[in-house]
Short mmCIF file of C-alpha atoms in Angstrom, two decimals:
data_model
loop_
_atom_site.label_atom_id
_atom_site.label_comp_id
_atom_site.label_asym_id
_atom_site.label_seq_id
_atom_site.Cartn_x
_atom_site.Cartn_y
_atom_site.Cartn_z
CA MET M 223 31.22 -0.41 8.35
CA LYS M 224 31.39 -3.92 9.96
CA ASN M 225 31.17 -6.82 7.89
CA LEU M 226 29.46 -9.32 9.13
CA GLU M 227 31.65 -12.77 8.27
CA THR M 228 28.35 -15.29 7.74
CA ASP M 229 27.28 -15.39 3.60
CA ILE M 230 23.92 -16.14 3.18
CA ASN M 231 22.33 -18.06 0.59
CA CYS M 232 19.11 -18.01 -0.70
CA ASP M 233 16.99 -18.80 -3.74
CA LEU M 234 14.91 -15.38 -3.79
CA MET M 235 16.43 -11.75 -2.74
CA ILE M 236 13.35 -9.49 -2.55
CA ILE M 237 14.10 -6.09 -2.23
CA GLY M 238 11.31 -3.63 -0.87
CA THR M 239 9.22 -3.62 2.28
CA GLY M 240 6.64 -1.57 0.98
CA MET M 241 3.23 -3.41 -0.03
CA ALA M 242 4.68 -4.86 -3.15
CA GLY M 243 7.37 -6.42 -1.35
CA MET M 244 5.30 -7.40 1.49
CA ALA M 245 3.46 -9.36 -0.61
CA ALA M 246 6.07 -10.94 -2.50
CA ALA M 247 7.47 -12.21 0.80
CA LEU M 248 3.93 -13.98 1.38
CA PHE M 249 3.54 -15.11 -1.81
CA ALA M 250 7.05 -16.83 -1.83
CA ALA M 251 6.77 -18.28 1.61
CA GLN M 252 3.12 -19.73 0.55
CA SER M 253 4.98 -21.30 -2.53
CA GLY M 254 8.06 -22.92 -0.11
CA ILE M 255 10.76 -20.77 -2.03
CA ASP M 256 13.90 -19.94 0.58
CA SER M 257 13.43 -16.03 0.49
CA CYS M 258 15.40 -13.19 2.10
CA GLN M 259 13.92 -9.61 2.08
CA ALA M 260 15.55 -6.18 2.71
CA GLY M 261 14.85 -2.55 2.51
CA ALA M 262 13.68 0.74 4.83
CA ALA M 263 10.90 -0.12 6.55
CA GLY M 264 9.02 3.34 5.55
CA GLN M 265 7.04 2.69 2.90
CA LEU M 266 4.24 0.91 4.62
CA GLY M 267 3.92 3.96 7.25
CA PHE M 268 2.21 5.94 4.42
CA ALA M 269 -0.58 3.08 3.61
CA SER M 270 -4.22 4.34 4.27
CA GLY M 271 -5.19 0.61 5.23
CA LEU M 272 -7.58 0.95 2.13
CA ILE M 273 -7.27 -1.66 -0.75
CA ASP M 274 -7.72 -0.01 -3.77
CA VAL M 275 -7.97 -2.47 -7.14
CA LEU M 276 -8.79 -0.11 -9.82
CA GLY M 277 -10.99 3.16 -8.62
CA ILE M 278 -10.66 5.69 -11.79
CA HIS M 279 -10.42 4.67 -15.46
CA PRO M 280 -10.14 5.89 -17.53
CA VAL M 281 -8.30 9.17 -15.83
CA LYS M 282 -8.59 11.69 -18.66
CA LYS M 283 -12.24 11.84 -17.55
CA GLY M 284 -12.11 11.32 -13.99
CA ARG M 285 -14.69 8.23 -14.39
CA VAL M 286 -15.21 6.57 -10.97
CA ALA M 287 -15.23 2.78 -11.41
CA GLU M 288 -18.21 0.80 -9.92
CA ASN M 289 -16.93 -2.38 -10.51
CA PRO M 290 -13.16 -2.70 -10.18
CA TRP M 291 -12.91 -5.82 -12.35
CA GLN M 292 -14.80 -4.57 -15.35
CA ALA M 293 -12.52 -1.31 -15.40
CA ILE M 294 -9.51 -3.75 -15.48
CA GLU M 295 -11.02 -5.26 -18.69
CA ASN M 296 -11.44 -1.56 -20.42
CA LEU M 297 -7.94 -1.04 -19.26
CA HIS M 298 -6.95 -3.83 -20.82
CA SER M 299 -7.58 -2.58 -24.28
CA ASP M 300 -7.21 1.12 -23.60
CA ASN M 301 -3.75 0.72 -22.45
CA PRO M 302 -1.92 -2.93 -23.39
CA TRP M 303 1.27 -1.47 -21.86
CA HIS M 304 -0.09 -1.37 -18.07
CA PRO M 305 0.84 -4.15 -15.83
CA TYR M 306 -2.55 -5.00 -14.94
CA ALA M 307 -2.73 -5.60 -18.95
CA ARG M 308 -0.31 -8.77 -18.69
CA MET M 309 -2.44 -10.75 -16.21
CA GLU M 310 -5.55 -12.50 -16.30
CA ILE M 311 -8.20 -10.63 -14.10
CA SER M 312 -8.53 -14.26 -12.59
CA GLU M 313 -4.43 -13.72 -11.07
CA ILE M 314 -5.31 -10.13 -9.98
CA LYS M 315 -8.24 -11.64 -7.97
CA THR M 316 -6.12 -14.64 -6.51
CA ALA M 317 -3.69 -11.99 -5.34
CA VAL M 318 -5.90 -9.73 -3.60
CA LYS M 319 -7.62 -12.39 -2.08
CA THR M 320 -4.75 -13.84 -0.68
CA VAL M 321 -3.50 -11.06 1.05
CA LEU M 322 -6.88 -10.13 2.36
CA ALA M 323 -7.17 -13.95 3.84
CA PHE M 324 -3.72 -13.66 5.70
CA LEU M 325 -4.84 -10.20 7.07
CA GLU M 326 -7.75 -11.74 8.16
CA ASP M 327 -6.31 -14.48 9.74
CA HIS M 328 -3.73 -12.49 11.78
CA GLY M 329 -6.78 -10.44 13.37
CA TYR M 330 -7.08 -7.09 10.53
CA PRO M 331 -9.90 -8.29 8.57
CA HIS M 332 -11.17 -6.01 5.46
CA VAL M 333 -14.72 -5.80 4.11
CA PHE M 334 -15.31 -5.90 0.55
CA HIS M 335 -17.83 -7.15 -2.29
CA GLU M 336 -16.93 -9.27 -4.74
CA GLU M 337 -17.88 -6.83 -8.03
CA LYS M 338 -18.08 -3.53 -6.24
CA ASN M 339 -16.23 -0.81 -5.22
CA MET M 340 -17.17 1.09 -1.82
CA THR M 341 -16.86 4.83 -1.22
CA MET M 342 -14.90 5.98 1.40
CA PRO M 343 -14.39 9.60 3.03
CA THR M 344 -11.32 10.91 3.25
CA ALA M 345 -9.39 13.67 5.68
CA ALA M 346 -9.37 15.66 3.02
CA GLY M 347 -13.23 15.78 2.96
CA THR M 348 -13.58 14.22 -0.64
CA LEU M 349 -14.99 10.46 -1.23
CA LYS M 350 -12.41 8.21 -2.49
CA PRO M 351 -13.47 4.24 -4.45
CA SER M 352 -11.77 1.47 -2.75
CA TYR M 353 -12.35 -2.26 -2.93
CA ALA M 354 -11.52 -3.62 0.38
CA VAL M 355 -11.52 -1.31 3.58
CA PRO M 356 -10.30 -2.38 7.07
CA HIS M 357 -13.17 -3.72 9.36
CA THR M 358 -12.38 -0.38 11.58
CA MET M 359 -13.46 1.59 8.49
CA ALA M 360 -15.94 -0.72 7.41
CA ALA M 361 -19.38 0.88 8.74
CA GLY M 362 -18.32 4.57 6.99
CA PRO M 363 -19.53 3.46 3.35
CA ALA M 364 -22.54 1.88 4.84
CA SER M 365 -23.39 4.62 6.47
CA LEU M 366 -22.96 7.45 3.72
CA SER M 367 -24.87 5.49 1.55
CA ARG M 368 -27.90 5.26 4.09
CA GLN M 369 -27.47 9.30 4.30
CA GLU M 370 -27.82 8.56 7.98
CA PRO M 371 -26.78 11.26 10.73
CA CYS M 372 -23.29 11.08 12.03
CA LEU M 373 -21.54 12.54 14.54
CA LEU M 374 -17.78 13.27 12.60
CA VAL M 375 -15.28 13.59 15.71
CA ASP M 376 -11.68 15.09 16.32
CA PHE M 377 -9.39 15.79 19.33
CA SER M 378 -7.85 19.02 20.10
CA GLY M 379 -4.11 18.80 19.30
CA LEU M 380 -4.48 16.45 16.35
CA GLN M 381 -3.10 17.92 13.52
CA GLY M 382 -4.06 17.09 9.76
CA PHE M 383 -7.45 15.84 10.71
CA SER M 384 -10.41 18.39 10.92
CA SER M 385 -13.85 17.44 11.63
CA ARG M 386 -15.01 20.88 10.62
CA GLN M 387 -13.10 20.75 7.19
CA ILE M 388 -14.09 17.55 6.24
CA ALA M 389 -18.19 17.90 6.68
CA ALA M 390 -17.71 20.97 5.04
CA GLY M 391 -16.28 19.44 1.96
CA LEU M 392 -18.86 16.38 1.85
CA ALA M 393 -21.71 18.96 2.76
CA ASP M 394 -23.65 18.06 -0.67
CA SER M 395 -22.32 14.39 -0.88
CA TRP M 396 -23.57 13.63 3.26
CA PRO M 397 -25.48 16.88 4.57
CA LYS M 398 -25.89 15.03 8.35
CA LEU M 399 -22.26 15.13 9.45
CA ARG M 400 -22.12 16.68 12.19
CA PRO M 401 -18.60 17.94 13.18
CA VAL M 402 -17.55 18.23 16.99
CA GLN M 403 -14.12 18.40 18.53
CA ILE M 404 -13.56 16.93 22.18
CA SER M 405 -10.44 16.18 24.08
CA PHE M 406 -8.90 12.75 23.91
CA PRO M 407 -8.94 11.47 27.78
CA GLY M 408 -5.34 11.70 29.63
CA ALA M 409 -3.90 14.00 27.00
CA SER M 410 -3.25 17.73 26.18
CA GLY M 411 -1.11 19.88 23.85
CA GLU M 412 -0.17 18.52 20.16
CA LEU M 413 -1.45 14.78 19.93
CA HIS M 414 0.22 11.69 17.57
CA SER M 415 -2.10 9.27 15.92
CA GLU M 416 0.20 6.48 16.95
CA ARG M 417 0.06 7.49 20.50
CA MET M 418 -3.60 7.55 20.81
CA ALA M 419 -4.04 4.12 19.16
CA ARG M 420 -1.78 2.61 21.60
CA ALA M 421 -3.19 4.46 24.28
CA LEU M 422 -6.89 3.03 23.36
CA GLU M 423 -5.36 -0.58 23.95
CA ALA M 424 -6.19 0.08 27.60
CA ARG M 425 -9.95 -0.68 28.48
CA GLN M 426 -9.82 2.12 30.77
CA ASN M 427 -9.50 4.80 28.18
CA ARG M 428 -11.58 3.15 25.62
CA GLU M 429 -14.41 4.02 28.83
CA LYS M 430 -13.47 7.53 29.11
CA LEU M 431 -13.73 7.97 25.13
CA THR M 432 -16.67 6.48 25.09
CA GLU M 433 -18.17 8.68 27.78
CA ALA M 434 -16.64 11.50 26.35
CA VAL M 435 -18.18 11.10 22.71
CA SER M 436 -21.41 9.84 23.89
CA LEU M 437 -22.13 13.38 25.59
CA HIS M 438 -22.05 14.89 21.99
CA LEU M 439 -24.16 11.53 20.22
CA GLY M 440 -27.51 13.19 20.15
CA ASP M 441 -29.51 11.61 17.19
CA ALA M 442 -26.38 10.31 15.43
CA ARG M 443 -26.87 6.78 13.81
CA SER M 444 -22.97 6.29 13.77
CA VAL M 445 -19.72 8.09 15.01
CA ALA M 446 -16.73 8.61 12.69
CA LEU M 447 -13.30 8.95 14.18
CA PRO M 448 -9.53 9.55 13.19
CA ALA M 449 -8.13 6.51 12.51
CA VAL M 450 -6.77 5.80 16.16
CA LEU M 451 -9.09 2.67 17.06
CA GLY M 452 -5.75 0.59 18.07
CA ILE M 453 -2.80 -1.08 16.49
CA SER M 454 -2.76 -4.65 17.30
CA ARG M 455 -6.17 -4.91 18.88
CA THR M 456 -8.30 -3.26 16.54
CA LEU M 457 -11.21 -5.76 16.85
CA GLU M 458 -11.12 -5.32 20.44
CA VAL M 459 -10.74 -1.55 20.74
CA ALA M 460 -13.37 -1.01 17.99
CA GLY M 461 -15.98 -3.17 19.08
CA ASP M 462 -15.87 -1.96 22.70
CA ILE M 463 -16.47 1.48 21.59
CA ALA M 464 -19.49 0.30 19.05
CA ARG M 465 -20.91 -1.60 21.79
CA GLY M 466 -20.37 1.19 24.51
CA LEU M 467 -21.90 3.62 22.43
CA GLY M 468 -24.86 1.70 20.99
CA VAL M 469 -24.41 2.78 17.38
CA PRO M 470 -21.52 1.81 14.48
CA VAL M 471 -18.09 3.59 14.83
CA PHE M 472 -15.60 3.86 11.82
CA GLU M 473 -12.51 5.25 11.31
CA ILE M 474 -11.42 7.98 8.55
CA PRO M 475 -7.84 7.61 7.28
CA THR M 476 -5.84 10.47 8.90
CA MET M 477 -3.20 12.40 6.76
CA VAL M 478 0.02 9.89 6.32
CA PRO M 479 2.03 8.52 7.92
CA GLY M 480 -0.35 7.16 10.48
CA VAL M 481 -1.14 4.12 12.08
CA THR M 482 -3.23 2.27 9.04
CA GLY M 483 0.45 2.03 7.68
CA LEU M 484 1.49 0.84 11.11
CA ARG M 485 -0.73 -1.87 11.56
CA LEU M 486 -0.34 -3.21 7.89
CA ARG M 487 3.65 -3.33 8.61
CA GLU M 488 3.44 -5.10 12.16
CA LYS M 489 1.06 -7.83 10.72
CA PHE M 490 3.77 -8.66 8.25
CA GLU M 491 6.61 -8.27 9.89
CA HIS M 492 5.40 -10.16 12.78
CA ASN M 493 4.15 -12.88 10.74
CA LEU M 494 6.23 -13.63 7.69
CA PRO M 495 9.66 -14.79 9.87
CA SER M 496 7.62 -17.75 11.19
CA MET M 497 6.42 -18.70 7.23
CA GLY M 498 10.37 -18.89 6.92
CA ILE M 499 11.14 -15.24 5.22
CA ARG M 500 14.50 -13.92 6.82
CA GLN M 501 14.10 -10.26 6.83
CA PHE M 502 16.56 -7.55 7.20
CA LEU M 503 14.49 -4.69 8.16
CA GLN M 504 16.38 -1.03 8.03
CA GLN M 505 18.86 -2.55 5.50
CA THR M 506 19.21 -1.73 1.70
CA VAL M 507 20.91 -3.27 -1.04
CA LEU M 508 24.22 -0.99 -0.76
CA GLU M 509 25.95 -2.59 -3.92
CA VAL M 510 25.45 -5.53 -6.38
CA HIS M 511 28.72 -7.26 -7.02
CA GLY M 512 27.66 -8.94 -9.92
CA ARG M 513 27.25 -12.50 -10.40
CA THR M 514 28.84 -15.27 -9.10
CA GLY M 515 28.44 -18.44 -10.47
CA LYS M 516 24.40 -18.74 -11.10
CA ARG M 517 23.67 -16.17 -8.26
CA TRP M 518 23.42 -12.58 -7.53
CA LYS M 519 26.04 -11.36 -4.97
CA LEU M 520 24.23 -8.35 -3.03
CA GLU M 521 25.98 -6.49 -0.34
CA VAL M 522 23.23 -5.93 2.33
CA GLY M 523 23.12 -3.71 5.26
CA ASN M 524 22.97 -0.03 6.64
CA ILE M 525 25.79 2.54 8.01
CA THR M 526 26.82 0.03 10.30
CA SER M 527 27.35 -2.89 9.61
CA SER M 528 26.76 -5.26 6.23
CA CYS M 529 26.54 -9.03 4.68
CA MET M 530 26.87 -10.65 1.39
CA ILE M 531 23.57 -12.39 0.48
CA TYR M 532 23.65 -14.81 -2.92
CA ALA M 533 20.75 -15.24 -4.30
CA ARG M 534 19.34 -17.27 -7.70
CA ALA M 535 16.69 -14.66 -8.27
CA VAL M 536 15.77 -11.30 -7.27
CA ILE M 537 12.46 -9.45 -7.38
CA LEU M 538 12.63 -5.86 -6.88
CA CYS M 539 9.84 -3.99 -5.41
CA SER M 540 11.91 -0.91 -4.44
CA GLY M 541 9.31 1.32 -5.21
CA ARG M 542 9.39 4.76 -7.19
CA PHE M 543 11.06 8.18 -5.95
CA MET M 544 10.04 7.82 -2.34
CA GLY M 545 10.88 4.39 -2.01
CA GLY M 546 13.99 4.93 -3.44
CA GLY M 547 13.75 2.63 -6.28
CA LEU M 548 13.68 5.35 -8.47
CA HIS M 549 16.01 8.49 -8.43
CA ALA M 550 15.45 11.71 -10.62
CA ASP M 551 18.24 14.18 -11.44
CA ARG M 552 19.13 16.80 -13.93
CA HIS M 553 19.86 14.10 -16.38
CA GLY M 554 16.83 12.00 -15.90
CA ILE M 555 15.55 8.76 -13.96
CA LYS M 556 17.38 6.22 -12.96
CA GLU M 557 16.93 2.79 -11.24
CA THR M 558 18.92 2.21 -8.29
CA VAL M 559 19.82 -1.04 -7.52
CA PHE M 560 20.97 -2.66 -10.64
CA GLY M 561 21.00 0.45 -13.13
CA LEU M 562 18.35 -0.74 -15.46
CA PRO M 563 16.82 1.22 -18.01
CA VAL M 564 13.98 3.38 -17.25
CA ALA M 565 11.03 3.90 -19.76
CA GLN M 566 10.55 7.90 -19.14
CA PRO M 567 9.65 10.96 -21.09
CA PRO M 568 12.97 12.12 -23.97
CA ASP M 569 13.34 14.78 -21.55
CA ARG M 570 12.85 16.55 -18.37
CA ALA M 571 10.80 19.43 -20.29
CA SER M 572 8.39 16.50 -20.89
CA TRP M 573 8.07 15.26 -17.63
CA HIS M 574 4.72 17.66 -16.69
CA HIS M 575 2.66 19.19 -18.36
CA ARG M 576 1.98 23.25 -17.73
CA ASP M 577 -1.42 22.59 -16.23
CA LEU M 578 -0.64 21.13 -12.59
CA LEU M 579 -4.07 19.64 -12.29
CA HIS M 580 -3.88 17.99 -16.08
CA PRO M 581 -6.87 15.55 -16.77
CA GLY M 582 -4.63 12.63 -17.85
CA GLY M 583 -2.01 13.32 -15.29
CA HIS M 584 1.91 14.20 -15.70
CA PRO M 585 4.14 11.75 -17.94
CA VAL M 586 6.54 11.46 -15.13
CA ASN M 587 4.19 9.33 -13.04
CA ARG M 588 4.22 6.63 -15.58
CA ALA M 589 8.28 6.50 -15.41
CA GLY M 590 9.75 2.98 -14.27
CA LEU M 591 10.59 -0.27 -15.51
CA ALA M 592 9.25 -1.73 -18.65
CA VAL M 593 8.86 -5.58 -18.54
CA ASP M 594 7.96 -8.56 -20.60
CA GLU M 595 5.04 -11.10 -20.01
CA LYS M 596 7.07 -12.75 -16.74
CA PHE M 597 7.75 -9.44 -15.28
CA ARG M 598 11.58 -9.31 -16.13
CA PRO M 599 12.82 -6.12 -16.64
CA VAL M 600 13.49 -5.00 -20.71
CA ASP M 601 15.59 -2.21 -22.39
CA SER M 602 14.09 0.30 -25.01
CA GLU M 603 14.09 -2.43 -27.61
CA GLY M 604 11.93 -4.83 -25.50
CA LYS M 605 14.97 -7.63 -24.78
CA THR M 606 14.82 -8.93 -21.75
CA LEU M 607 17.95 -7.98 -19.56
CA TYR M 608 18.22 -10.79 -16.92
CA ASN M 609 16.60 -14.05 -16.99
CA ASN M 610 16.33 -14.06 -12.82
CA VAL M 611 15.61 -9.96 -12.43
CA PHE M 612 11.58 -9.70 -11.75
CA ALA M 613 10.28 -6.22 -10.63
CA ALA M 614 6.60 -5.94 -8.86
CA GLY M 615 4.83 -2.82 -8.05
CA SER M 616 4.85 1.09 -8.37
CA VAL M 617 8.65 0.65 -9.75
CA LEU M 618 6.62 -0.29 -13.19
CA ALA M 619 6.12 1.94 -15.77
CA GLU M 620 2.97 2.68 -17.50
CA GLN M 621 0.72 3.17 -14.78
CA ASP M 622 -0.15 6.23 -12.26
CA TRP M 623 -1.52 4.45 -9.26
CA MET M 624 -2.31 7.49 -7.41
CA ARG M 625 -4.70 8.95 -10.22
CA GLN M 626 -5.95 5.56 -11.30
CA LYS M 627 -6.58 4.33 -7.46
CA CYS M 628 -5.08 0.79 -7.92
CA GLY M 629 -1.94 1.11 -5.25
CA SER M 630 -2.41 -1.76 -3.11
CA GLY M 631 -3.99 -4.04 -6.15
CA LEU M 632 -1.54 -3.14 -8.57
CA ALA M 633 0.97 -4.05 -5.64
CA PHE M 634 -0.41 -7.22 -4.94
CA ALA M 635 -1.21 -8.41 -8.33
CA THR M 636 2.20 -7.77 -9.99
CA ALA M 637 3.94 -9.33 -6.78
CA TYR M 638 1.91 -12.45 -7.45
CA LYS M 639 2.71 -12.61 -11.34
CA ALA M 640 6.76 -11.90 -10.74
CA VAL M 641 6.88 -14.77 -7.69
CA ASN M 642 4.91 -16.77 -9.74
CA ALA M 643 7.20 -16.35 -12.86
CA CYS M 644 10.63 -16.82 -10.52
CA ARG M 645 9.15 -19.81 -8.91
CA GLU M 646 9.24 -21.33 -12.72
CA PHE M 647 12.63 -19.87 -13.00
CA LEU M 648 13.80 -21.68 -9.98
CA GLU M 649 12.12 -24.89 -10.85
#
């Protein structure tokens, strides 16, 4: 490994490039905090593009939340240890709207209602509550609510997206879905959603697709497609196809990873550096060398090179098991960067219920870092471990973002809280 000679000094080191890490970088940039960011770029590839705030509460009852903010108020009293319960609702709203404004400013607007979740069809043939959906998907909830005849299209060779399966799964809730499979223009064999999305950024391919779909339109008042309507030019791609067909067109997220996560990743990666964020993408914290004076000394790099970053404060947005922020072995669950204590069940036998589909979910899914009111990790007795280490996102304990349908909202809100607490520390 080659050690780079230049050491880097900054006020804040953000560890993680998932939704929480990118949101933290955005908030830090807007706050004028001199920041570096490092992490593997794979986490965002698993984002659906949907911005969930809180869709299910209480989880044990599987109750769908019509109003996410009212559901959060209920969550505050039902689970005072949940990360949301350490924030004012006004803070959560500000965090979510700030990220949505950033995405709209950079060509990927989302549609939402102030006090109401929307219902979105999924590739599994189910319905999912979500607060904000990309503009490419916005016609879906509206068409569903009106129970319109809808043409549901898939493509020969695209794995993990079956219009017949989706229509069968939604037969009771949307009986007017009509499935059809067609060939993607100019392609054969196995298809990949990223290549399809980039192909549709060429006008001639959009015209060919529009022509192919129009042959099956019939009485359809809308058309559903897998999420392939471009990557960097979604407004143009979606608009052209809708105008060509004469009816609203909407995407259904494909199985992840897909282009929905790639779109988000490109928006953050292409625009955060111009806002002052120094990014070290596809690089991780190889070792924490302790503190030098008032700064953390962190070795950041990959298998070929590394450098030393000296930071006055750190925000851990490192994710859970898939993101690498937590690691499980036969002896328990560990935090991978600082070796911080993890709030977790007392033994491995307590990680899971015997019932795979237990209504309350499995205790291991709520393991993570316990934090104080400033989102600084604490030990088992509630003692703050470091005054300049903060945590945000799915690495936090007492939340089950997948079952609660709160992943993006939790990421944005806790990143906002952590950055504000960090700013107070730095002042």
